[in-house]
Short mmCIF file of C-alpha atoms in Angstrom, two decimals:
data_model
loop_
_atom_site.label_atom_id
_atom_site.label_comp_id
_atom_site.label_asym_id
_atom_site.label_seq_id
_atom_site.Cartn_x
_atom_site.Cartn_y
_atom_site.Cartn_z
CA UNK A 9 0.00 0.00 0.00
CA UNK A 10 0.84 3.22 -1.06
CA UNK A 11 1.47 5.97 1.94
CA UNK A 12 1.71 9.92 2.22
CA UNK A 13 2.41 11.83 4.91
CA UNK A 14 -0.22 14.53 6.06
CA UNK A 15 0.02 16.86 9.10
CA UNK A 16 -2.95 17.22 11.18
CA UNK A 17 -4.03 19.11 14.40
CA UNK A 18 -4.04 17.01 18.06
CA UNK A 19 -4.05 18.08 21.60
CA UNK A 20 -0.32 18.22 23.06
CA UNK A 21 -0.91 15.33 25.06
CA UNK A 22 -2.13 13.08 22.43
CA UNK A 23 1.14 14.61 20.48
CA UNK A 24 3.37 13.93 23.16
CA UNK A 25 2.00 10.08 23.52
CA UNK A 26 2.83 9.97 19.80
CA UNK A 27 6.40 11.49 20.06
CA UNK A 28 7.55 9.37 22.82
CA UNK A 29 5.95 6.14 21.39
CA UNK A 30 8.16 3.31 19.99
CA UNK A 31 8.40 3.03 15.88
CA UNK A 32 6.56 0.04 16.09
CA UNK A 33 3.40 1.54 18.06
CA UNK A 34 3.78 4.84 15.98
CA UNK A 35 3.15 2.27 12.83
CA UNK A 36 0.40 1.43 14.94
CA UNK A 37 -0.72 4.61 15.60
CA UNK A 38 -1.18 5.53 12.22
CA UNK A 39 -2.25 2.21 10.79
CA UNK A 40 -5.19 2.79 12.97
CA UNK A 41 -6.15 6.70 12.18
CA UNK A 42 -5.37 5.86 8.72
CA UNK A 43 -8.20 3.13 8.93
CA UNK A 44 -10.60 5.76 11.04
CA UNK A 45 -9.93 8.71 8.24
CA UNK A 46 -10.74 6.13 5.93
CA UNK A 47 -14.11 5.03 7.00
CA UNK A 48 -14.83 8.54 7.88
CA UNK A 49 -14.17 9.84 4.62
CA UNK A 50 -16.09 6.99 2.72
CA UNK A 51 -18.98 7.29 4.90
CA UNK A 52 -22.18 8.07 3.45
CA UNK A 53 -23.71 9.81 6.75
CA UNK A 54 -23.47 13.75 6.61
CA UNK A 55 -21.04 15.50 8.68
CA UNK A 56 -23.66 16.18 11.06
CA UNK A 57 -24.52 12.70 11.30
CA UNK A 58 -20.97 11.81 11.72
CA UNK A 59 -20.83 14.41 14.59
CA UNK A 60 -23.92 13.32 16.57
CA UNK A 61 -22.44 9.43 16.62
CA UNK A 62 -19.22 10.50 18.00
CA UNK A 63 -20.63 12.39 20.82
CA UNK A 64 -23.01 9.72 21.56
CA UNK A 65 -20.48 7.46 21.75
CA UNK A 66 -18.47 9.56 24.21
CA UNK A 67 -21.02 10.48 25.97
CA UNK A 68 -22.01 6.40 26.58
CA UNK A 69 -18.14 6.37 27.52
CA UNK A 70 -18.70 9.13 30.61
CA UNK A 71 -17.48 12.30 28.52
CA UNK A 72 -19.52 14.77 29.96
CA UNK A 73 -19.68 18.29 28.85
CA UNK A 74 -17.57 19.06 32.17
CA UNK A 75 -14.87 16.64 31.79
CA UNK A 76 -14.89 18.26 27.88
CA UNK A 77 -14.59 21.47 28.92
CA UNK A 78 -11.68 20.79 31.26
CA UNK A 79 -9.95 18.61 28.98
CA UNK A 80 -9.89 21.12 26.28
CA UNK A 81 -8.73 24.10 28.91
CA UNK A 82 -5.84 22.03 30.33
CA UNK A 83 -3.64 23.27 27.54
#
């Protein structure tokens, strides 16, 4: 398989997982957001659509809009 490399936006502490990862679970890494871009992309569901499943899903996981709103101040 073909591969490119893209940049994208993440929080510094996902970045800093990434940086001090091994190769080998870097490969992971981006085996695995490759695959999640993927489906994304090819998905058929509107954006909105797309949106609503993800924060149902975190919200089934205990992301509440308080542990959201601390998480994205704790830059």
């Amino acid at each position: 398989m073909e591969t490119k490399t893209i940049t994208i936006r993440v929080n510094a502490e996902v970045a800093r997982i990434f940086e001090e990862a091994s190769e080998e679970e870097c490969r992971k890494m981006e085996a695995l957001l490759s695959l999640k871009l993927g489906n994304a992309t090819r998905s058929k569901k509107t954006l909105e659509e797309v949106m609503s499943e993800i924060s149902r899903n975190a919200q089934a996981r205990g992301l509440t809009p308080e542990v959201l709103e601390s998480i994205l101040n704790d830059e």
